[in-house]
Coordinates of N, CA and C in Angstrom, one line a residue:
X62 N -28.9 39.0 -42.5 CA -28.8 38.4 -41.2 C -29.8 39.1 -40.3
X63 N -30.6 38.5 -39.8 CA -31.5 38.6 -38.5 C -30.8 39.2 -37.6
X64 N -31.7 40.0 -36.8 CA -31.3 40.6 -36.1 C -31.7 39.8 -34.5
X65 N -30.9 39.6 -33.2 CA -31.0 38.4 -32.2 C -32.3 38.8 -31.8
X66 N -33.2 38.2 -31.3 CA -33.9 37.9 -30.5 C -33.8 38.8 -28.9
X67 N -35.1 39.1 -27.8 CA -34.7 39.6 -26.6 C -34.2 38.3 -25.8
X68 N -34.9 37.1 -26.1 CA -34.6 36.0 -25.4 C -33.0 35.3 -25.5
X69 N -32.7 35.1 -27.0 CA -31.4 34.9 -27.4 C -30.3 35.6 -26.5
X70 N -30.3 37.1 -26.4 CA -29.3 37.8 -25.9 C -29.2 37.5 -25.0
X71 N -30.3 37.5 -23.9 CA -31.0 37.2 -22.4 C -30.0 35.7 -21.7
X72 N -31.1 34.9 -22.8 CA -30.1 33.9 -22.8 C -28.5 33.6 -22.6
X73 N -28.1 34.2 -23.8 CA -26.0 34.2 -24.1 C -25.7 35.0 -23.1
X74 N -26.2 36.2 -22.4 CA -25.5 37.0 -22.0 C -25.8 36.3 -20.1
X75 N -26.4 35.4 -19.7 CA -26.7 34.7 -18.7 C -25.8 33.3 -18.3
X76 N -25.5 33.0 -19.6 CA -24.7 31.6 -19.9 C -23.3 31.9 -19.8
X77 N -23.0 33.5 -20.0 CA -21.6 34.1 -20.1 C -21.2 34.5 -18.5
X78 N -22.5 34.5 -18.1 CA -22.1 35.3 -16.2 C -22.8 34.4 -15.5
X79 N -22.8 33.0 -15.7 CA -23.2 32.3 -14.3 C -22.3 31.9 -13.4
X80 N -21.0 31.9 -13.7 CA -20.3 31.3 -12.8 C -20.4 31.9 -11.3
X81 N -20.8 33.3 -11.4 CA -20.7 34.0 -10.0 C -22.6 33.9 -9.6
X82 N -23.3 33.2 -10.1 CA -24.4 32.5 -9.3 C -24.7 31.6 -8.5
X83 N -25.8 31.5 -8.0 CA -25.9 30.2 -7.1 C -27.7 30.4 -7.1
X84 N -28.4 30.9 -8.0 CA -29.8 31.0 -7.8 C -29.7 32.0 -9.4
X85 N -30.9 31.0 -9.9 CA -31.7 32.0 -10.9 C -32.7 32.9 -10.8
X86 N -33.0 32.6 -9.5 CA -34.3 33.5 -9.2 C -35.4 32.4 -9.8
X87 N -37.0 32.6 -9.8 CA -37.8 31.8 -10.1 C -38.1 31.3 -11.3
X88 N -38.3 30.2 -11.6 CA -37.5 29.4 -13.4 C -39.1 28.9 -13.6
X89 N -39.8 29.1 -12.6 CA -41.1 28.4 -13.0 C -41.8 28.9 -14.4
X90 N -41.6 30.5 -14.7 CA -42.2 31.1 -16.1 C -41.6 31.0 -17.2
X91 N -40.4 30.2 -16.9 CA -39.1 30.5 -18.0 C -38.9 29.4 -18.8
X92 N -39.1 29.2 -19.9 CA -38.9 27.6 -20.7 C -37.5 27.4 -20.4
X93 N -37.4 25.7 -20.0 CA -36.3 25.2 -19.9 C -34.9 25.0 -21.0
X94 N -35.6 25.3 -22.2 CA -34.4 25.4 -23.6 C -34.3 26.9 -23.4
X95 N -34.4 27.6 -22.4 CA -33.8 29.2 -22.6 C -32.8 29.2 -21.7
X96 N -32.8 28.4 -20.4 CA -31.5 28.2 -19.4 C -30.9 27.6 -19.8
X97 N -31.0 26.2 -20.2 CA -30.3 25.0 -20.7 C -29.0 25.5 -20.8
X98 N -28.6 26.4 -21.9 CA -27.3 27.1 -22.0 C -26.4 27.8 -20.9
X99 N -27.4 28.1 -20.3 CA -26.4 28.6 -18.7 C -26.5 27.7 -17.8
X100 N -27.3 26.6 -17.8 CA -27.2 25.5 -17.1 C -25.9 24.5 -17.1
X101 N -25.6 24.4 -18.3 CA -25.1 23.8 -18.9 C -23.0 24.2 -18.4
X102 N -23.1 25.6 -18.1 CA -21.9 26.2 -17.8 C -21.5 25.9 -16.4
X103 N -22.5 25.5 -15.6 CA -22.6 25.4 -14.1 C -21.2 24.4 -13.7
X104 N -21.0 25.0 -12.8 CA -20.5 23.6 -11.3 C -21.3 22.8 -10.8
X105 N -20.8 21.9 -10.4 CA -21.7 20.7 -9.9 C -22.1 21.3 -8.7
X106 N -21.9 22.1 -7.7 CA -22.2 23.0 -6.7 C -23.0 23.9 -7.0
X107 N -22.6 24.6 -8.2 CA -24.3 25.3 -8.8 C -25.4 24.8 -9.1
X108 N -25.0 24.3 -10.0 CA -26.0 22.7 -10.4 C -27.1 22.4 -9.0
X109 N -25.9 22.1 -8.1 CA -26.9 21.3 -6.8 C -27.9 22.5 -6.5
X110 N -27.5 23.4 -6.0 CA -28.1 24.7 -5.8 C -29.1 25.3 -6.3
X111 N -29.0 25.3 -7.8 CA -30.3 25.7 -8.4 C -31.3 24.2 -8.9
X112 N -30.9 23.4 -8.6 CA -31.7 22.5 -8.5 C -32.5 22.2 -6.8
X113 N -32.1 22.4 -6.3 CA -32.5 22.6 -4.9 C -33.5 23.6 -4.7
X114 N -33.1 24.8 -5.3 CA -34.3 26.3 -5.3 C -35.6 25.8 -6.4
X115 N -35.2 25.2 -7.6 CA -36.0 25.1 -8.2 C -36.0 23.6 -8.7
X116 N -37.0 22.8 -7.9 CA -37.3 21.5 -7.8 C -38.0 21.1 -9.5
X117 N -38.4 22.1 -9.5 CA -39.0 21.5 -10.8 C -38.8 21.3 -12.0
X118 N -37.1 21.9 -12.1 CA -36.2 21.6 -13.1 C -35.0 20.1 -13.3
X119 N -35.8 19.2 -11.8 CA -35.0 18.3 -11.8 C -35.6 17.3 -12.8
X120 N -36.8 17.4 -13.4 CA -36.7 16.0 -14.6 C -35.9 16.4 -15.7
X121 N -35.7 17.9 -15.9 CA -34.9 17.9 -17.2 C -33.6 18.4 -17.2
X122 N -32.9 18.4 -15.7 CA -31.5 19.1 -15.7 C -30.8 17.8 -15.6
X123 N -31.3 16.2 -15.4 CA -30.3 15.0 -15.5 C -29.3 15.1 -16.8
X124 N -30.0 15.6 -18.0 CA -28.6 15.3 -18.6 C -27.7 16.3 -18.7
X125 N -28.1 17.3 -17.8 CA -26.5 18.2 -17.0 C -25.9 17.6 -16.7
X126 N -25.7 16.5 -15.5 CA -25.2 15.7 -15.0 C -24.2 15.0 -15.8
X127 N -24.1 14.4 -16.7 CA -23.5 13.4 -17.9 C -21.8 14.0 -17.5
X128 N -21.8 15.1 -18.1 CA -19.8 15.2 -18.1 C -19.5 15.5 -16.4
X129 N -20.4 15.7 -15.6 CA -19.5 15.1 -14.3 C -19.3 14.0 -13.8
X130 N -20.5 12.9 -14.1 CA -20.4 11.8 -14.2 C -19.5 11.3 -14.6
X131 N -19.3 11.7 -16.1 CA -18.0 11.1 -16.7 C -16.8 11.4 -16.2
X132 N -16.3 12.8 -15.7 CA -15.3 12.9 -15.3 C -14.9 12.5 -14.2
X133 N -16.1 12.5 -13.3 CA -15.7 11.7 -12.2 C -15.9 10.0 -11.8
X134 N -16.1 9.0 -12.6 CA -16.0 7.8 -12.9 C -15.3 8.0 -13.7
X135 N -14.0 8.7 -14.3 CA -12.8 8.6 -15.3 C -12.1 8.4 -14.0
X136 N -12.0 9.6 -13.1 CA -11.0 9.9 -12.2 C -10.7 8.6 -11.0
X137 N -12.0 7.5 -10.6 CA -12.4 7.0 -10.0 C -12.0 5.6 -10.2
X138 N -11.8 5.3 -12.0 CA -11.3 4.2 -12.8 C -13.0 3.3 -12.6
X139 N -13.6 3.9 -12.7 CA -15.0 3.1 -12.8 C -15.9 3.3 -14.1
X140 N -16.6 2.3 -14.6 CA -17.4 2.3 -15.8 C -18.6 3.2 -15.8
X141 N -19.1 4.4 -16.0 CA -20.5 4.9 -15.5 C -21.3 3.8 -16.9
X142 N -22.7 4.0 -15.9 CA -23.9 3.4 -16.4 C -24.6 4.7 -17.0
X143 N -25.3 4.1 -18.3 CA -26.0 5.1 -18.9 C -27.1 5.4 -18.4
X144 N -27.6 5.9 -17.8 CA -29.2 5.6 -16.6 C -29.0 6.9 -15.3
X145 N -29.9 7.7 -15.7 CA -30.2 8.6 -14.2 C -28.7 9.3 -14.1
X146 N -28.6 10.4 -14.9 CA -27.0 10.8 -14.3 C -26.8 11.9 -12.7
X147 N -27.5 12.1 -12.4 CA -27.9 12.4 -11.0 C -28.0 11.8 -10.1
X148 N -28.4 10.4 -10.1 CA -28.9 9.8 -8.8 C -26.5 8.8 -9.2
X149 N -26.5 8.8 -10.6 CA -25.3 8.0 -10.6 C -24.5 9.0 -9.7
X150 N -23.8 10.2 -10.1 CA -23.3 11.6 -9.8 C -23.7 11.2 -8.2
X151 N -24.4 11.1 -7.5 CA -24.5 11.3 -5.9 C -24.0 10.0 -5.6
X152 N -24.3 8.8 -6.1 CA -23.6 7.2 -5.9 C -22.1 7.1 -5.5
X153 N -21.4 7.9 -7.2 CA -20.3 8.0 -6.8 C -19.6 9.4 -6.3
X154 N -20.6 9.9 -6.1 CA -19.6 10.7 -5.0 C -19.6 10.5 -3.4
X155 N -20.6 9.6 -2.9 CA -20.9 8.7 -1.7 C -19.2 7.7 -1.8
X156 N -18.9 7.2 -3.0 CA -18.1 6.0 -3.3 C -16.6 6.6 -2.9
X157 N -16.7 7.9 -3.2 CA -15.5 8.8 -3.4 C -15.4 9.0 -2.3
X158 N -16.2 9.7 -1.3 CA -16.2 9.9 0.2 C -15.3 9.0 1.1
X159 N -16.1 7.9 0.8 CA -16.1 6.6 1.3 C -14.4 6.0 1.2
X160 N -14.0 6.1 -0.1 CA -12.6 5.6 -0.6 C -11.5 6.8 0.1
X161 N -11.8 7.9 0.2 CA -10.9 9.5 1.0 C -11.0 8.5 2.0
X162 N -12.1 8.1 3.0 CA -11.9 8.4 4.6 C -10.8 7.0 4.4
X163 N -11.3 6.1 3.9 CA -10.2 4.8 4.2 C -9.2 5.0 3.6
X164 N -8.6 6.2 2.9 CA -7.7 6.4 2.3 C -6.8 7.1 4.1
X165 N -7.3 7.9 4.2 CA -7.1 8.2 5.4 C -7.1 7.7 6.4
X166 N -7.8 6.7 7.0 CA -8.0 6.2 8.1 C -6.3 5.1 7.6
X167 N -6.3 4.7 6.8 CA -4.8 3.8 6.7 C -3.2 4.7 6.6
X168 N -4.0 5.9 6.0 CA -2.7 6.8 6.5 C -2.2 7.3 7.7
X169 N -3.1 7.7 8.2 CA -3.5 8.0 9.9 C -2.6 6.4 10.7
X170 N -3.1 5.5 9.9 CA -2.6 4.0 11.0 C -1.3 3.7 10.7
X171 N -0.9 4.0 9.5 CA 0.7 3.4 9.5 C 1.5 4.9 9.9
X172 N 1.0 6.0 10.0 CA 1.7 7.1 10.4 C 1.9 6.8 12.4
X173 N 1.2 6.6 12.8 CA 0.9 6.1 14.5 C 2.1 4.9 14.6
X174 N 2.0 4.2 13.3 CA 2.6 2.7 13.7 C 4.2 3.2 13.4
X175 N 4.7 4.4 12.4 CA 5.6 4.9 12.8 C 6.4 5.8 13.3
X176 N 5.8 6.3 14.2 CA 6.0 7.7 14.9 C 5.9 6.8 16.5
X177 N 5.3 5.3 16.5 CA 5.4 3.9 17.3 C 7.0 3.4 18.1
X178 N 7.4 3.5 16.5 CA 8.8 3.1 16.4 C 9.6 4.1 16.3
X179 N 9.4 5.0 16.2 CA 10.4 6.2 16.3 C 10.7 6.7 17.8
X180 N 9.7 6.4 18.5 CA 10.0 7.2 20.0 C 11.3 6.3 20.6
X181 N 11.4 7.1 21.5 CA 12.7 6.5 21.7 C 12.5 5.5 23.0
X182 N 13.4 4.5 23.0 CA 13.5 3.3 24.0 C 13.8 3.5 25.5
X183 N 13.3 3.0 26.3 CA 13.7 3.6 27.7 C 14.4 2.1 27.8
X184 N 15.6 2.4 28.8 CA 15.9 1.1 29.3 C 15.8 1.5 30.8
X185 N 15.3 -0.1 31.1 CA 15.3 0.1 32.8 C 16.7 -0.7 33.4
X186 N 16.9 -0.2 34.7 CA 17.9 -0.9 34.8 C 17.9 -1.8 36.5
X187 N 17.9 -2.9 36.4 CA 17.2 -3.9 37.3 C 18.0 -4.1 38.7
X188 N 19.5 -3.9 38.0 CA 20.2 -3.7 39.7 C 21.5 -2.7 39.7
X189 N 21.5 -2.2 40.6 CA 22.4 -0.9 40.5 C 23.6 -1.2 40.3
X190 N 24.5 -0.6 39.2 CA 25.5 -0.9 38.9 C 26.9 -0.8 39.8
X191 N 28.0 -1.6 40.4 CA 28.3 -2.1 41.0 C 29.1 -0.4 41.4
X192 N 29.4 -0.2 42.2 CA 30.6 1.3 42.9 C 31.9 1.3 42.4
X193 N 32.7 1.9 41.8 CA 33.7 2.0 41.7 C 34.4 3.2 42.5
X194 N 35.3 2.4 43.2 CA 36.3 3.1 44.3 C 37.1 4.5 44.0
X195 N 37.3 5.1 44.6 CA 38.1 6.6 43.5 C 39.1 6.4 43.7
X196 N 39.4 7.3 42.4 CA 41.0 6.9 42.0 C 42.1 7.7 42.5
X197 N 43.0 6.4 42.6 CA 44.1 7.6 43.4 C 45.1 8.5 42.6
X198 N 45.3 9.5 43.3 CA 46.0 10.4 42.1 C 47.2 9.4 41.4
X199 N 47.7 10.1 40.1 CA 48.7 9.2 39.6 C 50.1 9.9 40.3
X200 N 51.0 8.7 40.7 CA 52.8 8.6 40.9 C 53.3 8.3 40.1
X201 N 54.3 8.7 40.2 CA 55.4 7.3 39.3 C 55.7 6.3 40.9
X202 N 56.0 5.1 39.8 CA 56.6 3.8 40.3 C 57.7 4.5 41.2
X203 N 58.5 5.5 40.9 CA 59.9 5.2 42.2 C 59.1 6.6 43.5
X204 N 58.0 7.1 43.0 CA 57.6 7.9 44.6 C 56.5 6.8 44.9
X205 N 55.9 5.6 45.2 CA 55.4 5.0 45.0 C 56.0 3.9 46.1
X206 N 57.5 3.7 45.6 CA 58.0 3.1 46.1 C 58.5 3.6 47.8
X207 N 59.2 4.9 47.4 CA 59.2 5.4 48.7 C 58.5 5.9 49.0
X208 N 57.2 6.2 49.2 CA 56.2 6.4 50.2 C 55.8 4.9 51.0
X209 N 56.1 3.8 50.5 CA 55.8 2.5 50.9 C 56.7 2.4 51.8
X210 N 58.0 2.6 51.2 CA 58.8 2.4 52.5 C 59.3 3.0 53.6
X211 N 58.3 4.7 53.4 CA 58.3 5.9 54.4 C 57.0 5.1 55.6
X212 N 56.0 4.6 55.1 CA 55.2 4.4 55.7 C 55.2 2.7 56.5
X213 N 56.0 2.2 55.8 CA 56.8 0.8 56.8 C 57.7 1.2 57.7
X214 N 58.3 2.0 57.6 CA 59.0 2.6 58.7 C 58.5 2.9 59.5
X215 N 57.7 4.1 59.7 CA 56.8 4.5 60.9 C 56.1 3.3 61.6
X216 N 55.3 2.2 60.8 CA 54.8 1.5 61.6 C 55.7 0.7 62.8
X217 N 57.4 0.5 62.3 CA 57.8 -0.2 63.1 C 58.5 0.8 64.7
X218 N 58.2 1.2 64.1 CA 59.2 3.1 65.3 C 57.7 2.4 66.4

């Protein structure tokens, strides 16, 4: 058995530690089948990133693109097209944007339309309700009676 290559190790051992990147440094001297393998391990946020630093790896990092694609038109219930997986990849993630806000914007409206009905009802009240006279202490019927006829008395004196 062969002994690895400087590039091979270079390679595996860059493919094994990308996750905590966001830049290769300059890829211009570097053949593209030596990243590929650490390319390949990225996030679609790395991805964007080091395609952004280094423009010139965007004709041959599209078929990076493919399993986000796919997983994100699985998640979306849509068919991807075989064609450009990068320009598809930015399409639907514009589509996905787009489906959140109206997902929200309808959440937002029936939450208003019930939090509408939940406040509570004022009533007005249009003419003042009628006085009631105060009450006179309670008697019984037989002091009742004679105070009536303590006080017909006096009036005739």
């Amino acid at each position: 058995m062969p002994a690895k290559s400087l590039q091979e190790i270079a390679s595996k051992a860059l493919a094994q530690n990308i996750h905590g990147k966001s830049s290769l440094g300059d890829l211009k001297l570097v053949p593209y089948g030596l990243v590929k393998p650490a390319l390949q391990r990225c996030s679609e946020r790395q991805l964007t990133t080091i395609e952004y630093l280094n423009p010139y790896i965007l004709d041959d990092s599209d078929e990076l693109w493919r399993p986000f694609v796919l997983k994100l038109a699985l998640s979306l219930g849509l068919k991807p097209e075989k064609t450009q997986w990068r320009e598809q990849h930015l399409k639907l993630k514009l589509y996905e944007t787009d489906r959140i806000k109206n997902i929200r914007a309808k959440v937002k409206e029936k939450r208003s339309v019930i939090t509408e009905e939940k406040k509570p009802q004022i009533v007005r009240i249009e003419r003042a309700a009628p006085q009631r006279s105060p009450q006179k202490p309670f008697r019984s019927t037989i002091l009742n009676k004679i105070h009536k006829e303590l006080r017909s008395k006096k009036r005739w004196k």
